[in-house]
mmCIF file of C-alpha atoms in Angstrom:
data_model
loop_
_atom_site.group_PDB
_atom_site.id
_atom_site.type_symbol
_atom_site.label_atom_id
_atom_site.label_comp_id
_atom_site.label_asym_id
_atom_site.label_seq_id
_atom_site.Cartn_x
_atom_site.Cartn_y
_atom_site.Cartn_z
ATOM 1 C CA MET A 1 0.000 0.000 0.000
ATOM 2 C CA LEU A 2 1.377 3.442 -0.939
ATOM 3 C CA PRO A 3 1.604 6.269 1.601
ATOM 4 C CA ILE A 4 -0.992 9.037 1.312
ATOM 5 C CA TYR A 5 1.728 11.662 0.833
ATOM 6 C CA TYR A 6 5.219 11.567 -0.589
ATOM 7 C CA CYS A 7 8.086 12.782 1.520
ATOM 8 C CA PRO A 8 11.354 12.921 -0.474
ATOM 9 C CA ILE A 9 13.404 12.716 2.719
ATOM 10 C CA CYS A 10 11.629 9.586 4.002
ATOM 11 C CA PHE A 11 11.203 7.912 0.601
ATOM 12 C CA PRO A 12 14.062 9.051 -1.645
ATOM 13 C CA ILE A 13 13.810 8.124 -5.307
ATOM 14 C CA PRO A 14 17.004 7.679 -7.339
ATOM 15 C CA HIS A 15 17.547 10.464 -9.897
ATOM 16 C CA TYR A 16 19.883 10.675 -12.858
ATOM 17 C CA ASN A 17 21.530 14.077 -13.163
ATOM 18 C CA GLY A 18 23.626 13.295 -16.231
ATOM 19 C CA LEU A 19 26.724 12.332 -14.273
ATOM 20 C CA ARG A 20 25.759 9.720 -11.739
ATOM 21 C CA ILE A 21 22.732 8.294 -10.019
ATOM 22 C CA VAL A 22 22.102 9.965 -6.716
ATOM 23 C CA ASP A 23 19.998 8.206 -4.152
ATOM 24 C CA THR A 24 18.961 10.974 -1.795
ATOM 25 C CA VAL A 25 17.425 14.390 -2.246
ATOM 26 C CA GLN A 26 20.345 16.014 -0.475
ATOM 27 C CA ASP A 27 22.858 14.413 -2.861
ATOM 28 C CA TYR A 28 20.694 15.484 -5.782
ATOM 29 C CA CYS A 29 20.462 19.068 -4.584
ATOM 30 C CA MET A 30 24.194 19.248 -3.947
ATOM 31 C CA SER A 31 24.984 17.775 -7.370
ATOM 32 C CA ILE A 32 23.120 20.570 -9.153
ATOM 33 C CA SER A 33 25.323 23.409 -7.877
ATOM 34 C CA PRO A 34 28.105 22.083 -5.664
ATOM 35 C CA ASN A 35 30.160 25.306 -5.824
ATOM 36 C CA ARG A 36 27.439 27.858 -5.215
ATOM 37 C CA GLN A 37 28.901 31.214 -4.257
ATOM 38 C CA PHE A 38 27.205 33.357 -1.645
ATOM 39 C CA PRO A 39 27.649 37.121 -1.437
ATOM 40 C CA GLU A 40 29.568 38.663 1.432
ATOM 41 C CA VAL A 41 27.351 39.349 4.420
ATOM 42 C CA ASP A 42 26.737 42.911 5.539
ATOM 43 C CA THR A 43 25.576 42.983 9.156
ATOM 44 C CA THR A 44 25.004 46.751 9.326
ATOM 45 C CA LEU A 45 21.190 46.675 9.166
ATOM 46 C CA PHE A 46 21.069 43.519 11.296
ATOM 47 C CA GLU A 47 23.111 45.221 14.047
ATOM 48 C CA GLN A 48 21.010 48.390 13.836
ATOM 49 C CA SER A 49 17.846 46.296 14.094
ATOM 50 C CA ALA A 50 19.199 44.571 17.205
ATOM 51 C CA LYS A 51 19.998 47.944 18.783
ATOM 52 C CA SER A 52 16.528 49.242 17.932
ATOM 53 C CA MET A 53 15.010 46.122 19.454
ATOM 54 C CA GLN A 54 16.930 46.783 22.670
ATOM 55 C CA VAL A 55 15.253 50.204 22.817
ATOM 56 C CA LEU A 56 11.843 48.642 22.199
ATOM 57 C CA MET A 57 12.443 46.143 24.987
ATOM 58 C CA LYS A 58 13.361 48.931 27.426
ATOM 59 C CA GLU A 59 10.206 50.797 26.481
ATOM 60 C CA ALA A 60 8.147 47.631 26.830
ATOM 61 C CA SER A 61 9.578 47.318 30.344
ATOM 62 C CA LEU A 62 8.331 50.834 31.136
ATOM 63 C CA VAL A 63 4.783 49.890 30.156
ATOM 64 C CA LEU A 64 4.885 46.526 31.909
ATOM 65 C CA ASN A 65 6.342 47.994 35.103
ATOM 66 C CA LYS A 66 3.638 50.656 35.209
ATOM 67 C CA LEU A 67 0.883 48.086 34.651
ATOM 68 C CA ALA A 68 2.336 45.682 37.221
ATOM 69 C CA GLN A 69 3.072 48.270 39.909
ATOM 70 C CA SER A 70 0.084 50.605 39.639
ATOM 71 C CA LYS A 71 -3.337 49.126 40.212
ATOM 72 C CA ASP A 72 -4.828 52.553 39.485
ATOM 73 C CA PHE A 73 -3.078 52.766 36.097
ATOM 74 C CA ALA A 74 -4.058 49.192 35.162
ATOM 75 C CA SER A 75 -7.672 49.955 36.105
ATOM 76 C CA LYS A 76 -7.689 53.090 33.944
ATOM 77 C CA VAL A 77 -6.356 51.160 30.943
ATOM 78 C CA MET A 78 -8.898 48.368 31.385
ATOM 79 C CA TYR A 79 -11.774 50.805 31.924
ATOM 80 C CA ALA A 80 -10.882 52.837 28.817
ATOM 81 C CA ALA A 81 -10.615 49.635 26.775
ATOM 82 C CA GLN A 82 -13.932 48.405 28.151
ATOM 83 C CA GLN A 83 -15.482 51.668 26.948
ATOM 84 C CA SER A 84 -13.757 51.200 23.528
ATOM 85 C CA ASN A 85 -11.993 54.497 24.096
ATOM 86 C CA MET A 86 -8.933 53.903 21.887
ATOM 87 C CA ASN A 87 -7.686 57.489 22.280
ATOM 88 C CA GLU A 88 -7.621 57.206 26.061
ATOM 89 C CA VAL A 89 -5.918 53.794 25.977
ATOM 90 C CA ASN A 90 -3.223 55.152 23.638
ATOM 91 C CA LYS A 91 -2.815 58.275 25.794
ATOM 92 C CA LEU A 92 -2.367 56.143 28.909
ATOM 93 C CA ILE A 93 0.163 53.837 27.214
ATOM 94 C CA LYS A 94 2.142 56.818 25.902
ATOM 95 C CA SER A 95 2.063 58.394 29.382
ATOM 96 C CA THR A 96 4.456 55.676 30.569
ATOM 97 C CA GLY A 97 7.244 57.495 28.725
ATOM 98 C CA ILE A 98 7.617 55.404 25.601
ATOM 99 C CA LYS A 99 8.660 57.209 22.437
ATOM 100 C CA SER A 100 8.317 54.375 19.906
ATOM 101 C CA LYS A 101 5.412 53.910 17.543
ATOM 102 C CA VAL A 102 2.703 51.840 19.258
ATOM 103 C CA LYS A 103 -0.341 50.122 17.784
ATOM 104 C CA THR A 104 -2.821 49.112 20.440
ATOM 105 C CA SER A 105 -5.699 46.708 20.139
ATOM 106 C CA PHE A 106 -7.887 45.059 22.726
ATOM 107 C CA ASN A 107 -10.730 42.631 23.040
ATOM 108 C CA PRO A 108 -12.720 41.233 25.968
ATOM 109 C CA ASP A 109 -9.821 38.892 26.826
ATOM 110 C CA GLY A 110 -6.933 41.350 26.931
ATOM 111 C CA ILE A 111 -4.750 43.943 25.270
ATOM 112 C CA HIS A 112 -2.142 43.754 22.509
ATOM 113 C CA LEU A 113 0.614 46.323 22.121
ATOM 114 C CA ASN A 114 2.794 46.334 19.030
ATOM 115 C CA LEU A 115 5.884 48.523 19.382
ATOM 116 C CA SER A 116 7.849 49.156 16.211
ATOM 117 C CA SER A 117 10.953 50.999 15.120
ATOM 118 C CA SER A 118 12.298 52.218 11.783
ATOM 119 C CA ILE A 119 15.751 52.708 10.341
ATOM 120 C CA GLY A 120 16.059 55.042 7.393
ATOM 121 C CA GLY A 121 12.297 55.064 6.835
ATOM 122 C CA ALA A 122 12.013 51.280 6.687
ATOM 123 C CA GLU A 123 10.493 49.297 9.535
ATOM 124 C CA CYS A 124 13.250 47.179 11.049
ATOM 125 C CA CYS A 125 11.755 45.512 14.067
ATOM 126 C CA GLN A 126 8.594 44.895 16.044
ATOM 127 C CA LEU A 127 7.844 43.790 19.559
ATOM 128 C CA THR A 128 4.376 42.520 20.380
ATOM 129 C CA ILE A 129 3.074 42.328 23.934
ATOM 130 C CA SER A 130 -0.122 40.425 24.623
ATOM 131 C CA LEU A 131 -1.619 40.587 28.103
ATOM 132 C CA ARG A 132 -4.782 38.890 29.313
ATOM 133 C CA TRP A 133 -7.175 40.440 31.741
ATOM 134 C CA LEU A 134 -10.006 37.970 31.569
#
């Protein structure tokens, strides 16, 4: 009986690539371009993204500390969300001192904060915080 699906790793089929018969997918793939050249890596944007993410994480800590340490602040955020007052929720979140771009959404179960940063006009990183309140 044949399997319902075909997995080339589990059930390799011999292929003829013009030079020799290869009996695994990996051998076949390697025989197509064994000397593939890769460009030099440039870590500039990667490093800048990591640094921007560090800033986002510090700002996320500001919001989380305020929510965890101030019952009054947490109540205000939940109440504004319950009233679907997006402007007030955003104002409260920004009042924690964060400078990054924040997209806020909420539902009956909790709140979602998406902090993002840009480098040279292009978005480089995002940090999403999801907290439950119900």
